[in-house]
Short mmCIF file of C-alpha atoms in Angstrom, two decimals:
data_model
loop_
_atom_site.label_atom_id
_atom_site.label_comp_id
_atom_site.label_asym_id
_atom_site.label_seq_id
_atom_site.Cartn_x
_atom_site.Cartn_y
_atom_site.Cartn_z
CA MET A 191 97.15 85.30 40.62
CA GLN A 192 94.51 86.87 42.82
CA LYS A 193 95.47 85.06 46.01
CA PRO A 194 99.12 86.24 46.00
CA LEU A 195 97.92 89.80 45.23
CA ILE A 196 95.49 89.75 48.14
CA ALA A 197 98.20 88.42 50.43
CA VAL A 198 100.53 91.24 49.37
CA LEU A 199 97.85 93.86 49.99
CA LEU A 200 97.05 92.44 53.42
CA ALA A 201 100.73 92.34 54.32
CA SER A 202 101.17 95.95 53.19
CA ALA A 203 98.19 97.04 55.27
CA PHE A 204 99.57 95.19 58.27
CA VAL A 205 102.99 96.87 57.90
CA SER A 206 101.32 100.26 57.50
CA LEU A 207 99.30 99.66 60.67
CA ASN A 208 102.38 98.68 62.66
CA ALA A 209 104.25 101.72 61.35
CA HIS A 210 101.87 103.89 63.36
CA ALA A 211 101.79 101.61 66.41
CA ILE A 212 103.34 102.80 69.65
CA ASP A 213 105.60 100.51 71.62
CA LEU A 214 106.11 99.93 75.33
CA ILE A 215 108.83 102.57 75.72
CA GLN A 216 106.62 105.25 74.16
CA VAL A 217 103.71 104.30 76.40
CA TYR A 218 106.02 104.46 79.42
CA GLN A 219 107.20 107.95 78.43
CA GLN A 220 103.56 109.06 78.27
CA ALA A 221 102.97 107.59 81.71
CA LEU A 222 105.97 109.44 83.13
CA ALA A 223 104.48 112.71 81.97
CA ASN A 224 100.80 112.09 82.72
CA ASP A 225 100.30 109.44 85.42
CA ALA A 226 98.67 111.12 88.41
CA THR A 227 99.90 108.55 90.92
CA PHE A 228 103.52 109.03 89.85
CA ALA A 229 103.08 112.81 89.86
CA GLY A 230 101.88 112.56 93.46
CA ALA A 231 104.95 110.49 94.35
CA ARG A 232 107.17 113.12 92.74
CA ALA A 233 105.49 115.84 94.81
CA SER A 234 105.95 113.75 97.96
CA LEU A 235 109.66 113.48 97.17
CA ALA A 236 109.93 117.26 96.79
CA ALA A 237 108.17 117.68 100.13
CA GLY A 238 110.42 115.09 101.79
CA ARG A 239 113.54 116.93 100.66
CA GLU A 240 112.42 119.95 102.66
CA ARG A 241 112.62 118.04 105.92
CA VAL A 242 116.39 118.48 106.27
CA PRO A 243 116.33 122.32 106.09
CA GLN A 244 113.50 122.29 108.62
CA GLY A 245 115.41 119.99 110.98
CA ARG A 246 118.61 122.03 110.61
CA SER A 247 116.77 125.25 111.46
CA GLY A 248 116.38 124.10 115.06
CA LEU A 249 120.18 124.19 115.46
CA LEU A 250 120.71 127.59 113.84
CA PRO A 251 120.39 130.99 115.56
CA THR A 252 117.14 132.88 115.55
CA VAL A 253 117.12 136.66 115.20
CA GLY A 254 114.10 138.83 115.78
CA LEU A 255 113.29 142.51 115.83
CA SER A 256 110.49 143.81 118.02
CA GLY A 257 109.40 147.32 118.88
CA SER A 258 106.65 149.61 120.02
CA THR A 259 105.65 153.23 119.83
CA VAL A 260 103.37 154.63 122.54
CA LYS A 261 101.96 158.13 122.84
CA SER A 262 100.46 159.24 126.16
CA ASP A 263 98.68 162.50 127.05
CA SER A 264 97.92 163.51 130.64
CA ASP A 265 96.21 166.53 132.24
CA PHE A 266 96.68 167.76 135.85
CA THR A 267 94.29 170.22 137.57
CA PRO A 268 95.30 171.30 141.13
CA PHE A 269 92.54 171.77 143.69
CA ASN A 270 93.59 175.45 144.15
CA VAL A 271 93.74 176.34 140.48
CA GLY A 272 93.31 180.11 139.92
CA GLN A 273 94.70 181.07 143.33
CA THR A 274 97.93 182.91 143.90
CA ALA A 275 100.87 181.26 145.53
CA VAL A 276 104.31 182.61 146.35
CA VAL A 277 107.10 180.62 144.72
CA ASP A 278 110.68 181.68 145.49
CA GLY A 279 109.36 185.01 146.76
CA ILE A 280 107.46 185.61 143.56
CA PRO A 281 103.66 185.49 143.56
CA ARG A 282 102.33 183.15 140.84
CA VAL A 283 98.82 182.16 139.74
CA ILE A 284 98.25 178.43 139.98
CA SER A 285 97.02 176.95 136.66
CA ALA A 286 96.20 173.51 135.22
CA GLY A 287 99.02 171.50 133.60
CA GLY A 288 99.66 168.38 131.53
CA SER A 289 102.18 166.42 129.51
CA ASN A 290 102.50 164.92 126.01
CA VAL A 291 104.97 161.99 125.97
CA ARG A 292 105.95 159.66 123.07
CA THR A 293 107.91 156.50 123.87
CA SER A 294 109.59 154.45 121.14
CA GLU A 295 111.41 151.22 121.94
CA TYR A 296 113.19 148.75 119.62
CA THR A 297 114.84 145.46 120.54
CA LEU A 298 117.02 143.23 118.36
CA ALA A 299 117.34 139.78 119.97
CA LEU A 300 119.44 136.73 119.05
CA SER A 301 119.26 133.22 120.46
CA GLN A 302 121.73 130.45 119.55
CA PRO A 303 121.11 126.92 120.92
CA LEU A 304 124.22 125.56 122.62
CA PHE A 305 122.82 122.32 124.02
CA ARG A 306 119.40 121.03 122.96
CA TRP A 307 119.52 117.27 122.53
CA ASP A 308 115.96 117.03 121.27
CA ARG A 309 116.69 119.39 118.37
CA TRP A 310 119.77 117.43 117.38
CA GLN A 311 117.75 114.23 117.26
CA ALA A 312 115.07 116.03 115.25
CA TYR A 313 117.76 117.05 112.76
CA GLU A 314 118.94 113.45 112.44
CA GLN A 315 115.33 112.35 111.98
CA SER A 316 114.89 114.89 109.18
CA LYS A 317 117.72 113.27 107.23
CA LEU A 318 116.06 109.88 107.73
CA ALA A 319 112.73 111.32 106.57
CA GLN A 320 114.37 112.55 103.37
CA ALA A 321 115.93 109.14 102.77
CA ILE A 322 112.54 107.48 103.32
CA ALA A 323 110.96 109.85 100.78
CA GLU A 324 113.64 108.96 98.25
CA ALA A 325 113.16 105.22 98.83
CA GLN A 326 109.39 105.60 98.44
CA PHE A 327 109.87 107.52 95.21
CA ALA A 328 112.19 104.82 93.88
CA GLN A 329 109.49 102.26 94.73
CA ALA A 330 106.93 104.44 92.91
CA GLN A 331 109.18 104.42 89.83
CA GLN A 332 109.29 100.64 89.89
CA ASP A 333 105.53 100.46 90.44
CA LEU A 334 105.00 102.69 87.41
CA ILE A 335 107.09 100.37 85.23
CA THR A 336 105.16 97.29 86.31
CA ARG A 337 101.78 99.07 86.08
CA VAL A 338 102.50 100.29 82.56
CA ALA A 339 103.73 96.86 81.43
CA GLN A 340 100.72 95.16 83.04
CA ALA A 341 98.26 97.54 81.38
CA TYR A 342 100.07 97.28 78.02
CA PHE A 343 100.06 93.49 77.91
CA ASP A 344 96.51 93.37 79.27
CA VAL A 345 95.44 95.27 76.16
CA LEU A 346 97.43 92.94 73.92
CA SER A 347 95.92 89.91 75.66
CA ALA A 348 92.42 91.31 75.23
CA GLN A 349 93.17 91.97 71.56
CA ASP A 350 94.42 88.41 71.11
CA THR A 351 91.27 87.05 72.73
CA LEU A 352 89.06 89.16 70.47
CA GLU A 353 91.00 88.23 67.33
CA SER A 354 90.91 84.56 68.27
CA THR A 355 87.18 84.75 68.98
CA ARG A 356 86.50 86.44 65.64
CA ALA A 357 88.64 83.90 63.80
CA GLN A 358 86.72 81.14 65.53
CA LYS A 359 83.48 82.89 64.62
CA THR A 360 84.52 82.92 60.95
CA ALA A 361 85.37 79.23 61.06
CA VAL A 362 82.13 78.35 62.85
CA THR A 363 80.17 80.42 60.35
CA GLU A 364 81.69 78.45 57.51
CA GLN A 365 80.97 75.20 59.35
CA LEU A 366 77.35 76.26 59.93
CA ALA A 367 76.88 77.09 56.26
CA SER A 368 78.39 73.75 55.29
CA ALA A 369 76.10 71.90 57.69
CA LYS A 370 73.04 73.67 56.28
CA ARG A 371 74.03 72.87 52.70
CA ASN A 372 74.69 69.22 53.51
CA PHE A 373 71.36 68.97 55.31
CA GLU A 374 69.55 70.44 52.33
CA VAL A 375 71.06 67.88 50.00
CA GLY A 376 70.42 65.11 52.53
CA THR A 377 73.99 64.10 53.26
CA GLN A 378 73.81 65.15 56.94
CA THR A 379 71.20 65.22 59.69
CA ILE A 380 69.61 68.22 61.32
CA THR A 381 71.71 67.47 64.42
CA ASP A 382 74.84 68.72 62.68
CA THR A 383 73.08 71.99 61.85
CA HIS A 384 71.90 72.43 65.42
CA GLU A 385 75.38 71.76 66.76
CA ALA A 386 76.91 74.31 64.41
CA GLN A 387 74.21 76.84 65.26
CA ALA A 388 74.83 76.37 68.99
CA ALA A 389 78.56 76.83 68.48
CA TYR A 390 77.91 79.98 66.45
CA ASP A 391 75.62 81.48 69.09
CA LEU A 392 78.21 80.75 71.77
CA VAL A 393 81.06 82.38 69.87
CA VAL A 394 78.91 85.47 69.19
CA ALA A 395 78.35 85.84 72.93
CA GLN A 396 82.07 85.37 73.52
CA GLU A 397 82.79 88.08 70.95
CA PHE A 398 80.62 90.59 72.81
CA ALA A 399 82.41 89.76 76.05
CA ALA A 400 85.82 90.08 74.36
CA VAL A 401 84.94 93.50 72.92
CA ASN A 402 83.83 94.72 76.35
CA ASP A 403 86.98 93.36 77.99
CA LEU A 404 89.19 95.08 75.41
CA ASP A 405 87.43 98.41 76.05
CA ASN A 406 87.99 98.00 79.78
CA LYS A 407 91.69 97.17 79.33
CA ARG A 408 92.22 100.19 77.05
CA SER A 409 90.46 102.41 79.59
CA ALA A 410 92.79 101.13 82.31
CA LEU A 411 95.81 102.02 80.17
CA GLN A 412 94.30 105.42 79.40
CA ALA A 413 93.97 106.10 83.13
CA ILE A 414 97.76 105.73 83.40
CA ILE A 415 98.96 107.62 80.32
CA GLY A 416 96.23 110.27 80.41
CA THR A 417 95.29 109.97 76.72
CA GLU A 418 93.47 107.54 74.49
CA PRO A 419 95.98 104.78 73.67
CA GLY A 420 96.65 104.28 70.00
CA THR A 421 97.50 101.04 68.26
CA LEU A 422 99.93 99.04 70.39
CA ALA A 423 102.81 97.10 68.90
CA PRO A 424 102.22 93.36 69.44
CA LEU A 425 104.77 90.70 70.31
CA GLN A 426 106.82 89.23 67.52
CA ALA A 427 105.89 85.76 66.36
CA GLY A 428 107.94 82.87 67.72
CA ILE A 429 109.89 84.90 70.31
CA THR A 430 112.21 83.18 72.76
CA LEU A 431 111.98 84.24 76.39
CA ALA A 432 115.09 84.11 78.55
CA PRO A 433 115.10 82.52 82.02
CA PRO A 434 115.96 84.69 85.05
CA GLN A 435 119.61 85.36 85.79
CA PRO A 436 120.90 84.37 88.31
CA ALA A 437 119.11 81.06 88.08
CA ALA A 438 119.05 80.41 91.87
CA VAL A 439 115.98 81.64 93.73
CA ASP A 440 117.93 82.16 96.97
CA GLN A 441 119.94 84.96 95.40
CA TRP A 442 116.79 86.77 94.37
CA VAL A 443 115.27 86.28 97.82
CA SER A 444 118.40 87.59 99.52
CA SER A 445 118.39 90.64 97.28
CA ALA A 446 114.71 91.25 98.05
CA GLU A 447 115.29 91.02 101.80
CA ASN A 448 118.08 93.59 101.69
CA GLN A 449 117.62 95.82 98.63
CA ASN A 450 113.86 96.05 98.20
CA TYR A 451 112.88 99.72 98.50
CA GLY A 452 110.02 98.90 100.83
CA VAL A 453 112.48 97.13 103.13
CA THR A 454 114.86 100.10 102.91
CA ALA A 455 112.11 102.52 103.91
CA ALA A 456 111.10 100.25 106.80
CA GLN A 457 114.71 100.07 108.02
CA LEU A 458 114.94 103.86 107.98
CA SER A 459 111.65 104.05 109.88
CA VAL A 460 113.12 101.83 112.62
CA GLU A 461 116.12 104.15 112.93
CA SER A 462 113.80 107.17 113.07
CA ALA A 463 111.79 105.49 115.84
CA ARG A 464 115.00 104.93 117.77
CA ARG A 465 115.87 108.61 117.41
CA GLU A 466 112.38 109.48 118.61
CA ILE A 467 113.06 107.66 121.88
CA SER A 468 116.25 109.66 122.40
CA LYS A 469 114.47 112.90 121.53
CA THR A 470 111.71 112.18 124.03
CA ARG A 471 114.20 111.36 126.78
CA ALA A 472 115.78 114.75 126.18
CA GLY A 473 112.84 116.17 128.12
CA HIS A 474 114.77 115.22 131.27
CA LEU A 475 117.92 117.05 130.14
CA PRO A 476 118.82 120.71 130.66
CA THR A 477 118.92 123.19 127.79
CA LEU A 478 121.50 125.90 127.21
CA ASP A 479 121.22 128.87 124.84
CA LEU A 480 123.38 131.85 123.99
CA VAL A 481 121.25 135.00 124.09
CA ALA A 482 122.06 138.54 123.07
CA SER A 483 119.97 141.66 122.66
CA ALA A 484 120.30 145.35 121.77
CA THR A 485 117.57 147.73 122.96
CA ARG A 486 117.01 151.40 122.20
CA ARG A 487 114.45 153.47 124.07
CA ASP A 488 113.58 157.01 122.97
CA VAL A 489 111.28 159.15 125.15
CA THR A 490 110.19 162.64 123.99
CA GLY A 491 107.97 165.12 125.78
CA ARG A 492 107.82 167.10 129.01
CA THR A 493 108.87 164.45 131.47
CA GLN A 494 111.87 163.76 133.62
CA SER A 495 112.58 160.46 131.73
CA SER A 496 112.90 162.14 128.34
CA GLY A 497 115.94 161.16 126.37
CA ASP A 498 117.59 158.30 124.47
CA THR A 499 118.48 155.08 126.31
CA ARG A 500 120.50 152.23 124.81
CA ASN A 501 121.15 148.84 126.33
CA ASN A 502 123.22 145.89 124.99
CA ALA A 503 123.26 142.51 126.69
CA ILE A 504 124.79 139.08 126.05
CA GLY A 505 124.82 135.91 128.13
CA VAL A 506 123.68 132.33 128.44
CA GLN A 507 120.27 131.07 129.39
CA TYR A 508 119.64 127.61 130.80
CA SER A 509 116.66 125.60 131.89
CA ILE A 510 116.68 122.51 134.10
CA PRO A 511 113.49 120.39 134.24
CA ILE A 512 112.70 119.08 137.69
CA PHE A 513 109.21 117.55 137.63
CA ASN A 514 106.54 117.42 134.93
CA GLY A 515 103.97 115.01 136.32
CA PHE A 516 105.58 111.89 134.73
CA ALA A 517 104.52 113.06 131.25
CA ILE A 518 107.96 112.52 129.71
CA THR A 519 108.30 109.08 131.30
CA SER A 520 104.98 108.07 129.76
CA ARG A 521 105.98 109.43 126.37
CA VAL A 522 109.25 107.47 126.50
CA ARG A 523 107.30 104.25 127.08
CA GLU A 524 105.06 105.19 124.16
CA THR A 525 108.00 105.75 121.79
CA ILE A 526 109.58 102.44 122.87
CA ALA A 527 106.36 100.67 121.94
CA LEU A 528 106.29 102.50 118.60
CA GLU A 529 109.85 101.40 117.91
CA ASP A 530 108.82 97.81 118.57
CA ARG A 531 105.97 98.22 116.11
CA ALA A 532 108.39 99.63 113.51
CA ARG A 533 110.65 96.60 113.95
CA ASN A 534 107.73 94.24 113.41
CA ASP A 535 106.66 96.23 110.35
CA LEU A 536 110.19 95.86 109.01
CA GLU A 537 110.11 92.10 109.50
CA ALA A 538 106.70 91.86 107.82
CA THR A 539 107.93 93.97 104.89
CA ARG A 540 111.06 91.85 104.53
CA ARG A 541 109.05 88.62 104.52
CA ASN A 542 106.59 90.02 102.00
CA ALA A 543 109.43 91.09 99.70
CA ALA A 544 110.93 87.61 99.92
CA LEU A 545 107.52 86.08 99.15
CA GLN A 546 107.06 88.32 96.12
CA ALA A 547 110.52 87.38 94.84
CA ARG A 548 109.81 83.65 95.23
CA GLN A 549 106.41 83.91 93.56
CA ALA A 550 107.78 85.95 90.65
CA PHE A 551 110.74 83.59 90.21
CA LEU A 552 108.47 80.55 90.15
CA GLY A 553 106.11 82.44 87.85
CA VAL A 554 108.88 83.03 85.32
CA ASN A 555 110.08 79.42 85.35
CA SER A 556 106.64 77.90 85.27
CA GLY A 557 105.67 80.38 82.56
CA LEU A 558 108.59 79.30 80.40
CA ALA A 559 107.58 75.66 80.81
CA GLN A 560 103.97 76.55 80.05
CA VAL A 561 104.98 78.41 76.90
CA ARG A 562 106.93 75.40 75.63
CA ALA A 563 104.03 73.08 76.39
CA LEU A 564 101.49 75.35 74.70
CA GLN A 565 103.70 75.74 71.64
CA ALA A 566 103.66 71.96 71.27
CA ALA A 567 99.92 71.93 71.98
CA GLU A 568 99.33 74.52 69.25
CA VAL A 569 101.07 72.33 66.69
CA SER A 570 99.09 69.32 67.87
CA SER A 571 95.81 71.25 67.85
CA GLN A 572 96.45 72.47 64.32
CA SER A 573 97.14 68.92 63.17
CA ALA A 574 94.05 67.67 64.98
CA LEU A 575 91.87 70.30 63.29
CA GLU A 576 93.17 69.43 59.83
CA SER A 577 92.63 65.73 60.51
CA ASN A 578 89.07 66.31 61.72
CA LYS A 579 88.28 68.46 58.69
CA LEU A 580 89.56 65.73 56.39
CA GLY A 581 87.68 63.07 58.35
CA TYR A 582 84.51 65.18 58.17
CA GLN A 583 84.85 65.43 54.42
CA VAL A 584 85.20 61.67 53.98
CA GLY A 585 82.49 60.92 56.51
CA VAL A 586 84.47 59.41 59.39
CA ARG A 587 84.10 62.49 61.59
CA ILE A 588 80.98 64.44 62.48
CA ASN A 589 80.44 68.18 62.63
CA ILE A 590 80.87 68.45 66.39
CA ASP A 591 84.35 66.94 66.11
CA VAL A 592 85.45 69.75 63.79
CA LEU A 593 83.89 72.40 66.01
CA ASN A 594 85.65 71.05 69.10
CA ALA A 595 88.96 70.93 67.27
CA GLN A 596 88.55 74.54 66.16
CA ARG A 597 87.67 75.63 69.67
CA GLN A 598 90.68 73.80 71.06
CA LEU A 599 93.08 75.42 68.57
CA TYR A 600 91.94 78.98 69.21
CA SER A 601 91.87 78.44 72.96
CA THR A 602 95.44 77.11 72.83
CA ARG A 603 96.63 80.12 70.85
CA THR A 604 95.03 82.50 73.35
CA ASP A 605 96.54 80.64 76.28
CA LEU A 606 99.96 80.68 74.62
CA ALA A 607 99.89 84.44 74.12
CA ARG A 608 98.71 84.97 77.70
CA ALA A 609 101.47 82.70 79.03
CA ARG A 610 104.09 84.78 77.20
CA TYR A 611 102.71 88.02 78.65
CA ASN A 612 102.60 86.63 82.18
CA THR A 613 106.15 85.34 81.91
CA ILE A 614 107.42 88.75 80.81
CA LEU A 615 105.49 90.49 83.60
CA ASN A 616 106.76 88.06 86.23
CA GLY A 617 110.30 88.85 85.09
CA LEU A 618 109.67 92.54 85.74
CA ARG A 619 108.03 91.78 89.08
CA LEU A 620 111.02 89.66 90.07
CA LYS A 621 113.39 92.55 89.49
CA SER A 622 111.03 94.92 91.28
CA ALA A 623 110.88 92.67 94.34
CA SER A 624 114.68 92.51 94.43
CA GLY A 625 114.97 96.29 94.12
CA SER A 626 116.84 96.13 90.81
CA LEU A 627 114.13 97.15 88.32
CA ARG A 628 115.15 100.14 86.18
CA GLU A 629 113.83 101.90 83.11
CA ALA A 630 116.56 100.18 81.09
CA ASP A 631 114.90 96.84 81.83
CA LEU A 632 112.06 97.84 79.52
CA VAL A 633 114.41 97.92 76.53
CA PRO A 634 114.84 94.13 76.12
CA VAL A 635 111.10 93.71 76.61
CA ASN A 636 110.43 96.38 74.02
CA ASN A 637 112.75 94.60 71.59
CA LEU A 638 110.36 91.64 71.64
CA LEU A 639 107.67 93.79 70.02
CA GLN A 640 107.09 94.19 66.30
CA LYS A 641 108.66 97.41 65.02
#
């Protein structure tokens, strides 16, 4: 009765542990709130959305108020000061004089562009810049999904490796103890003991490496979510992974070449480069502005110009470039070359997106085949281990045969778990390459985890 009771207690502990485990969706929500890379992408999007108001400002009127207040004092001393002079038949004593004048002037000026081709192109470029920022942010969202899933399953894979190594260590420990007992009673040679000891030492070293790898994988996940990751929900046992839909690789490649967010941003960059050529060529074109101003001048003091003067003016102002030392011509050639570079960058981005889609598609299909093969290999390895244990007990197998069978079984189990993780990740990468990866795509993956 003790064995069933122990099994029940272990099962209860396992359920209790999973009850506090966090799943992929919860980890993703933490990453949304705390990932520094994604926060930077969000800030870049906010900055990119300000480009349109800045570009539009070049087409809107500008109004400015300027003014000045000047006070001037002057003294005048005639050369014959103190002498008497007759003015209008009246004798007067000549004295020194001076003036105290204050001048205040205010001008309200308005300028409205009527024809400025370069500013119009800059406005069109600002809309493209905002669209590029939005495409880059969408790509950052997809990158966050794949980074979180990669880090999550890396931790699970490291946990599987450690658990498998410890299970193998337990089995090797039992085999070592059995070899020592059999040697003491004389039923086996010292060679069996040495073989078991070597296998034990090897698995201990592998355990240290597995513990270190698990710590590194958890630290990588912590760098994304900003906090120490708790217990992660593992995959359910015996899950069935679905193949990609549609099943034709050409459809995924076509989607990647046209809908990938990197390709979209590159296409917008080509259009912006084309606008830059037109904006640069506008240096040869005339400009036309509507200008208006209202000026008030107030002069106080002992001077003939004292008084209040007001002046209102409205008109058009134009400028016609004639010669600028071939600077604009050189800049046009430069922008044409930059447009050519943007087109080549677009082609490179499109090819890379297609390559990623093909690799991910093949990764999913080959992963599914690998999972099926490893599932069969696990069954075979389990049967081989049981057969070797039985043969060891009856004397037709030696100790090293059992150790090799154990090593093969645990290695197969680890490879099977890793193949499942890679297949799931390649499915997410496939959707990311095609530009169709969304947060909702994490739900079916999350449903594969133990709740």
